[in-house]
Amino acid sequence: EVAALLETGRGTVRMATIAPERPGSLESIRLMVEAGCLAAVGHTDADYDTTVAAIEAGARGATHLFNAMPGLKHRAPGPVLALWSDPRVTVELVMDGVHVRPELVAWVMATVPGRVALVTDAMAAAAHADGDYILGELAVEVRDGVARLAGLDTIAGSTLTLDQAVRNCVAAGVGLVDAVRAASTVPADYLGLESVGRIAPGNRADLVVLDDALHASRVMWRGAWQ
């Protein structure tokens, strides 16, 4: 099934998240790598050793570290330690103050500089008001900016925007340059995108202007102000 999906995608499947404890996962990771698709570990119950095996098979990403995976425990470090400690892996973090404690995000970024990619995990309510939304086929309630499955305490994505993630990082003590790189250069390198993510001759002129309060004030896309 994975091979058929990659073949049907004709090179457009650039990244996929996989739970390495599932049958056939290691073989699937190898297929992804051969097809130029980034394999990331996430939404998983894998233990430490299984996650190490996934990395050795070619997995190079951690889909929102800490979330949707077993926690870090002293006798069972699980996927968190395996992904966090391997220099080949880029770790994604949702810096909305809900998914992961801000102090922990700042600590992770300090311990693995240049390896953290800020992601929003945003759903349809991003930048919108509280209310009731649909995520796929699931009913979601957004209250005080936090999205949860209706009637449950389960987080259902976020309402985060990337400039807010940068602001949250800086507020938690992360340096501005490191925070901005985690929202631009690191994700571009993570996905193997060579023409974006940094200001350089020959690169695509995709720019976001932040004001003094680090709110996005203007956007340039392909050289044109939007």
Coordinates of C-alpha atoms in Angstrom, one line a residue, residues 163 208-212 214-219 225-226:
D163 CA 4.3 34.1 14.1
V208 CA 7.4 37.7 6.3
V209 CA 7.9 41.1 7.9
L210 CA 7.5 41.1 11.7
D211 CA 6.8 44.3 13.6
D212 CA 8.5 45.2 16.9
L214 CA 6.9 40.1 16.4
H215 CA 3.4 40.1 14.7
A216 CA 3.4 39.4 11.0
S217 CA 2.7 42.7 9.3
R218 CA 3.5 42.1 5.6
V219 CA 4.0 39.0 3.4
W225 CA 3.7 41.9 -1.7
Q226 CA 0.4 40.2 -0.8

